[in-house]
GROMACS .gro file of N, CA, C and O in nm:
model
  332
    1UNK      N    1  10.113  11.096   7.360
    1UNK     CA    2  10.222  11.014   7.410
    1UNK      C    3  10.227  11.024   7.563
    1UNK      O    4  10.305  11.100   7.619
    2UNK      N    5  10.160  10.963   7.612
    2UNK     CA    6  10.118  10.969   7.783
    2UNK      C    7  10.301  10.937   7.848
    2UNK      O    8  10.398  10.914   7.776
    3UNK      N    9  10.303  10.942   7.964
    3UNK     CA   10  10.400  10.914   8.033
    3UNK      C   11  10.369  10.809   8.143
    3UNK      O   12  10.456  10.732   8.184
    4UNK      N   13  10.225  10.809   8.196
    4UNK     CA   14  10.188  10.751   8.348
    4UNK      C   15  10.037  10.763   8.310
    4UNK      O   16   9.965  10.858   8.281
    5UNK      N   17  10.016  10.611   8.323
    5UNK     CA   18   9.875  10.548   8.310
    5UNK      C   19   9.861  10.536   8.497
    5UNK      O   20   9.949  10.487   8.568
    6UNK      N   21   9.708  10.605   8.559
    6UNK     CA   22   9.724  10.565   8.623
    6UNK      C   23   9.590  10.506   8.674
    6UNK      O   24   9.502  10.591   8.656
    7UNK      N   25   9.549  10.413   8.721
    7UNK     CA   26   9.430  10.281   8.717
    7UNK      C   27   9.423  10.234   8.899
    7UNK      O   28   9.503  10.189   8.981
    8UNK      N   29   9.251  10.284   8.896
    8UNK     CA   30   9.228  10.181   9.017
    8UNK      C   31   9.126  10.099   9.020
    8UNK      O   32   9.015  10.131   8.976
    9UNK      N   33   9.148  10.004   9.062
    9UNK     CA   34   9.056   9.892   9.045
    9UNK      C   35   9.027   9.831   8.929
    9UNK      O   36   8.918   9.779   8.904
   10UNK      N   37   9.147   9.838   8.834
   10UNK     CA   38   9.096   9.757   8.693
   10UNK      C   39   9.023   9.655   8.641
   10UNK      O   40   8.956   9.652   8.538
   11UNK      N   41   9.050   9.535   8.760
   11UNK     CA   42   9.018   9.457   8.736
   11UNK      C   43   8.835   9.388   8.847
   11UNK      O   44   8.767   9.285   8.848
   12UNK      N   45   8.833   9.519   8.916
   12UNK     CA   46   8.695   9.490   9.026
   12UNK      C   47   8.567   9.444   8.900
   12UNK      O   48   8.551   9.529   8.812
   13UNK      N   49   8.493   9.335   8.893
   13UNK     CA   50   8.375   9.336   8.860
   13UNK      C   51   8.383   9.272   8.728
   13UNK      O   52   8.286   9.251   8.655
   14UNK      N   53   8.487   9.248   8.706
   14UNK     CA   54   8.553   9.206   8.578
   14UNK      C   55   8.523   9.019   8.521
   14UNK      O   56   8.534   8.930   8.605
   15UNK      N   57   8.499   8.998   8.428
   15UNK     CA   58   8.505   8.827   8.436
   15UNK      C   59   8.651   8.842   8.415
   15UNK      O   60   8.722   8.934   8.374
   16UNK      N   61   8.684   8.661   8.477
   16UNK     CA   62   8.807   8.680   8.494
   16UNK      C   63   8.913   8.670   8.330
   16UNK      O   64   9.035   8.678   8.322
   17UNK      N   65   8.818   8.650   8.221
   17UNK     CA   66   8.882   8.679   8.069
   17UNK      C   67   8.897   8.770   8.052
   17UNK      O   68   8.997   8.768   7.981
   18UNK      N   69   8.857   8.911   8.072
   18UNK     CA   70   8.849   9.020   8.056
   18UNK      C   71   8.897   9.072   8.174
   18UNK      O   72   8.922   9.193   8.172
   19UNK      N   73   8.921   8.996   8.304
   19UNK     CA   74   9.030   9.112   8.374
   19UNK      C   75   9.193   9.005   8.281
   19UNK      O   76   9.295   9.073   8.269
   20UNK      N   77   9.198   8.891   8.241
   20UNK     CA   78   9.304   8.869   8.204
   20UNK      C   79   9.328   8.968   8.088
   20UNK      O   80   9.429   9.030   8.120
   21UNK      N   81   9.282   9.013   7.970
   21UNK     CA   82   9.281   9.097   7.862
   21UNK      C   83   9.328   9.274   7.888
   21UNK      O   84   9.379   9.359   7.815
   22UNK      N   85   9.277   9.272   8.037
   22UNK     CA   86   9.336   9.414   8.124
   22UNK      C   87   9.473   9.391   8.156
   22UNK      O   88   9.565   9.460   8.113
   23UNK      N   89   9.488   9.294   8.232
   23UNK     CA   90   9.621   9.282   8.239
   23UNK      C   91   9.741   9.220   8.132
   23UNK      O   92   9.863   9.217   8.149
   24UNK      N   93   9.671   9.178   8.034
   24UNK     CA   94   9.789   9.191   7.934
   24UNK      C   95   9.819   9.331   7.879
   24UNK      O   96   9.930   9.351   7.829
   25UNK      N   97   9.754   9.399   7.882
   25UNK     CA   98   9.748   9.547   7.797
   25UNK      C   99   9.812   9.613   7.905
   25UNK      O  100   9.907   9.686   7.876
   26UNK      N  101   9.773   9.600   8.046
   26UNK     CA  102   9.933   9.685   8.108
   26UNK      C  103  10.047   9.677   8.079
   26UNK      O  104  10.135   9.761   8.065
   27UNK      N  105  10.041   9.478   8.063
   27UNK     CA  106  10.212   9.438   8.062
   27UNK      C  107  10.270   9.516   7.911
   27UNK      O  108  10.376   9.579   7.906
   28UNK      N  109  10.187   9.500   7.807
   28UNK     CA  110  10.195   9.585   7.696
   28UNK      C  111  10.246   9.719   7.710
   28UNK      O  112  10.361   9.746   7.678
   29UNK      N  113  10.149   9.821   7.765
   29UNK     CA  114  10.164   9.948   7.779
   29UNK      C  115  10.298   9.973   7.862
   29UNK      O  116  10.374  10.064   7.828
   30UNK      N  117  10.327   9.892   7.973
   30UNK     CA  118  10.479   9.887   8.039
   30UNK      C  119  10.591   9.875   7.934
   30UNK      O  120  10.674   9.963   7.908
   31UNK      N  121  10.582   9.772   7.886
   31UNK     CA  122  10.710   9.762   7.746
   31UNK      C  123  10.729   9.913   7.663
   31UNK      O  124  10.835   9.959   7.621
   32UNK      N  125  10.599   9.970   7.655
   32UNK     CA  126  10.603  10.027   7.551
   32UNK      C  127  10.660  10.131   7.623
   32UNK      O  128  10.688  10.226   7.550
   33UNK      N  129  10.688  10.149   7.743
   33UNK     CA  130  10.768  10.234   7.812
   33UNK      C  131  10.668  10.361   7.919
   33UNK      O  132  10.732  10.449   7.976
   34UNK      N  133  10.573  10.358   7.928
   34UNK     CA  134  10.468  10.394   8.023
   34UNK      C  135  10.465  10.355   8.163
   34UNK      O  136  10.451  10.238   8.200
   35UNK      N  137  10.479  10.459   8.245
   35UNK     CA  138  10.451  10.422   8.386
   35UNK      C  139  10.313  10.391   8.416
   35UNK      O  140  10.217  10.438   8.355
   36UNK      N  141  10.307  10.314   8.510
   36UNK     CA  142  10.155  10.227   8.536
   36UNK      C  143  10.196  10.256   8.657
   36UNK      O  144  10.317  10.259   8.681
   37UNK      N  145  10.088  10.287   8.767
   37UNK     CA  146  10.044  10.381   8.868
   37UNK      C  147   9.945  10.236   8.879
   37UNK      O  148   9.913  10.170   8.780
   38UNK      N  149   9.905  10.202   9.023
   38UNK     CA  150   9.798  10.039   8.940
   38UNK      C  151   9.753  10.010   9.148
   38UNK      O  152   9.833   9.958   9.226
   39UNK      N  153   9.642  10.051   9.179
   39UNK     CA  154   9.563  10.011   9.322
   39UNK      C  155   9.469   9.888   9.260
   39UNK      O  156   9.390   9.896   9.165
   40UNK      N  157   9.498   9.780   9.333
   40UNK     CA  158   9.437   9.671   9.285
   40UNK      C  159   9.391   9.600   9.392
   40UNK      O  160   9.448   9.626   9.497
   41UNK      N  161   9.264   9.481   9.399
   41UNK     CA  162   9.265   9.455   9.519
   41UNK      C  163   9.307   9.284   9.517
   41UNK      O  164   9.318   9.211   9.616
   42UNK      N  165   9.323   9.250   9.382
   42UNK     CA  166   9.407   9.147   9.326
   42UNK      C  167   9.567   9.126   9.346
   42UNK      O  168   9.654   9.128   9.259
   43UNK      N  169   9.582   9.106   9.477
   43UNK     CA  170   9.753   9.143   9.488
   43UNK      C  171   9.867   9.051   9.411
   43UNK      O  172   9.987   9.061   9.386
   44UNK      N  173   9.735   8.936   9.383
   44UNK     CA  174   9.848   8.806   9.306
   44UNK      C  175   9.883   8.851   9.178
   44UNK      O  176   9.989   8.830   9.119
   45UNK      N  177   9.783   8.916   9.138
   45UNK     CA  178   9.736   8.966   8.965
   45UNK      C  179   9.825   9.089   8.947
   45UNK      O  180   9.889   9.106   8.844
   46UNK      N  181   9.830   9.201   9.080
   46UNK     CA  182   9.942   9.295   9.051
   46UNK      C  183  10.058   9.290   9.049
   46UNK      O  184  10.133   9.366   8.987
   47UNK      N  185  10.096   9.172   9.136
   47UNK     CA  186  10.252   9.149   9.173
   47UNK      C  187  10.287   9.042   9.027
   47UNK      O  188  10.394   8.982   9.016
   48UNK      N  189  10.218   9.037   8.962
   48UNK     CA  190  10.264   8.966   8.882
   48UNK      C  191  10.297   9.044   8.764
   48UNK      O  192  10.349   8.993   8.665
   49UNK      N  193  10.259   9.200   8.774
   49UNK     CA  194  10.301   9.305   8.669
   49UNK      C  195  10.363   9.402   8.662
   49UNK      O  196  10.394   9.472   8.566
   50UNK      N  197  10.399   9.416   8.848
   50UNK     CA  198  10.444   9.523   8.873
   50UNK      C  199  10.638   9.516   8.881
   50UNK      O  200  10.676   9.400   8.897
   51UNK      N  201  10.713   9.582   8.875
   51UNK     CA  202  10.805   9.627   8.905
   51UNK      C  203  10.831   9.633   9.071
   51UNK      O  204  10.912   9.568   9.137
   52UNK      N  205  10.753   9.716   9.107
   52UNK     CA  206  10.779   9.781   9.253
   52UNK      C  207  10.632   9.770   9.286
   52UNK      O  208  10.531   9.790   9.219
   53UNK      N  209  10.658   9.722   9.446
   53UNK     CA  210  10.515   9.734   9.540
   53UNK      C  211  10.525   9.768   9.662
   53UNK      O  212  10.600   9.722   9.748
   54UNK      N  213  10.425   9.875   9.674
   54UNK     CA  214  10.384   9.940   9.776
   54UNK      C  215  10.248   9.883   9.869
   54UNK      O  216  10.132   9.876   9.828
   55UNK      N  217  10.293   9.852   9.985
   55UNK     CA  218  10.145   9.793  10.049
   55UNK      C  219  10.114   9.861  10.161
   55UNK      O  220  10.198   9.874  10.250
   56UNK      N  221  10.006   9.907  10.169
   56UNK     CA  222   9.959   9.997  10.269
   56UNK      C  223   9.869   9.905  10.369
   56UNK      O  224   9.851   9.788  10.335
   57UNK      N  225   9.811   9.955  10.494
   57UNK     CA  226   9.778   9.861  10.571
   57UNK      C  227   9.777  10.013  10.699
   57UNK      O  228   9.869  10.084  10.741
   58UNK      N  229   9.646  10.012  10.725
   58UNK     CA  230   9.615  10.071  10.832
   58UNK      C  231   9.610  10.229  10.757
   58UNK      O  232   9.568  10.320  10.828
   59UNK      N  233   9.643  10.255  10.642
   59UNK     CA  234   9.678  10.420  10.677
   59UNK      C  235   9.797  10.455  10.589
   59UNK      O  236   9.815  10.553  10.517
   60UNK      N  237   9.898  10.311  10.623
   60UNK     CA  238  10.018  10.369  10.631
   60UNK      C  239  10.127  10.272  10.584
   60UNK      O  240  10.115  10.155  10.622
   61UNK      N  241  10.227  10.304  10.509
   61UNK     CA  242  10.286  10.181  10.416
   61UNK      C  243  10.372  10.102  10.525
   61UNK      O  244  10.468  10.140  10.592
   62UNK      N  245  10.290   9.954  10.519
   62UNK     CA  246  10.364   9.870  10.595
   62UNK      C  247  10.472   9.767  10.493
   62UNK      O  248  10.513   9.670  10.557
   63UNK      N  249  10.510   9.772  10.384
   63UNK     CA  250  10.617   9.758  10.291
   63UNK      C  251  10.628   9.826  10.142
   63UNK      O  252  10.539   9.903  10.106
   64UNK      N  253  10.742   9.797  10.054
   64UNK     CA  254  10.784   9.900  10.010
   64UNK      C  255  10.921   9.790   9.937
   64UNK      O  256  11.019   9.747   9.997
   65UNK      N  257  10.883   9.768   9.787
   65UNK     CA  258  11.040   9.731   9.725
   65UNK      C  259  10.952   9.643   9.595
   65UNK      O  260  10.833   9.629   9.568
   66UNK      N  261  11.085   9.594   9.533
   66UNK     CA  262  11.028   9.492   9.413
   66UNK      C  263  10.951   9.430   9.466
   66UNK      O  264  10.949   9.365   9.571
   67UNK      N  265  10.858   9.459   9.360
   67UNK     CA  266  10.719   9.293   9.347
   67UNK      C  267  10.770   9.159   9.387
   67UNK      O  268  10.737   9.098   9.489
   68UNK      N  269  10.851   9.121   9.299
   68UNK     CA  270  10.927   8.994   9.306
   68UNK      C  271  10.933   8.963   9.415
   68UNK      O  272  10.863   8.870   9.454
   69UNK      N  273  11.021   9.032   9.503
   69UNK     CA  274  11.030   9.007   9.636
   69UNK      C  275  10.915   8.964   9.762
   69UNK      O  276  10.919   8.882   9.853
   70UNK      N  277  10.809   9.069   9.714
   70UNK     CA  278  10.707   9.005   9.760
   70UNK      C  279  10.611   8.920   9.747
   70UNK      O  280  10.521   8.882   9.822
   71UNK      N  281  10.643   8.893   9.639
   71UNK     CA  282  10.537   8.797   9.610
   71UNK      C  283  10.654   8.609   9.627
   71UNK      O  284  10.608   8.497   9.653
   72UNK      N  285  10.760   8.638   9.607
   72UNK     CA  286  10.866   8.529   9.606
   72UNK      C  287  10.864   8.498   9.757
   72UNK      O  288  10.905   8.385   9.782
   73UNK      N  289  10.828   8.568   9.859
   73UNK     CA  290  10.824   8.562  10.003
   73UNK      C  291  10.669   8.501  10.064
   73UNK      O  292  10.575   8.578  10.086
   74UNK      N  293  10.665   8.418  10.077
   74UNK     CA  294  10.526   8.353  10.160
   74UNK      C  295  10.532   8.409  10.269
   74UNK      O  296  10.420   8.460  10.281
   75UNK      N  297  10.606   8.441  10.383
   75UNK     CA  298  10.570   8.436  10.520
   75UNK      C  299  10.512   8.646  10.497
   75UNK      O  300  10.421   8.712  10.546
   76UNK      N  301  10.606   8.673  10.418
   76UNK     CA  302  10.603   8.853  10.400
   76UNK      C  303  10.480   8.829  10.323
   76UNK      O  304  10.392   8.874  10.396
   77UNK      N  305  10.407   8.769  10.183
   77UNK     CA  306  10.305   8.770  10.182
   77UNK      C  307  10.193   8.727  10.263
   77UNK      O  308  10.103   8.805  10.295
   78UNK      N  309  10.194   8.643  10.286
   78UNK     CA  310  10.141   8.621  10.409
   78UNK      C  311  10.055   8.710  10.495
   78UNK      O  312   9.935   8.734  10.483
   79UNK      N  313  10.158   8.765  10.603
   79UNK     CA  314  10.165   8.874  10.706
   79UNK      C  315  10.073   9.034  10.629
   79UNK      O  316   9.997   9.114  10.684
   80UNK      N  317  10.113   9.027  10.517
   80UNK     CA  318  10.113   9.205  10.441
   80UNK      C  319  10.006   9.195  10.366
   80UNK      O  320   9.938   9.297  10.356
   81UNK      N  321   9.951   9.046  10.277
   81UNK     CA  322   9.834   9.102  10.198
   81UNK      C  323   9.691   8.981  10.258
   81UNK      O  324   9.579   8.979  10.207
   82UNK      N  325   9.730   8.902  10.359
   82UNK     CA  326   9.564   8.880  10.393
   82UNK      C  327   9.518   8.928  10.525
   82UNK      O  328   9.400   8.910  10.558
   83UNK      N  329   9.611   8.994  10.611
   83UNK     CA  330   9.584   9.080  10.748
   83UNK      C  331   9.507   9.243  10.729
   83UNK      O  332   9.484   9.312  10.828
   0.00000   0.00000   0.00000
């Protein structure tokens, strides 16, 4: 009975049926009440599963809050995940 799945790069190298089949089984494993821990370089594909996002940039976290938020924000996406 795990507590925290934690995954990097799930979806690198992946066809994109089989990274979709990865990411249903997070959204799965989330319900089922499991923390997901999740470095992706798919930011559209993570923010679309995550709860909370952390984006690093240089070193050092240049944001920090719900997914939603960032991904609901063009100019903050923008700026944070193609620079």
């Amino acid at each position: 009975a795990p507590r925290l799945l934690l995954l990097d790069e799930p979806s690198l190298g992946l066809a994109p049926r089989v990274a979709d089949a990865v990411f249903d089984a997070l959204r799965a494993i989330a319900v089922d009440g499991v923390g997901v821990l999740l470095a992706e370089q798919n930011a559209v594909r993570a923010l679309a599963v995550a709860g909370r996002a952390l984006v690093l940039r240089g070193g050092g976290v240049a944001w920090r809050g719900p997914a939603a938020s960032l991904a609901a924000d063009p100019s903050l996406a923008g700026a944070l995940l193609t620079g």
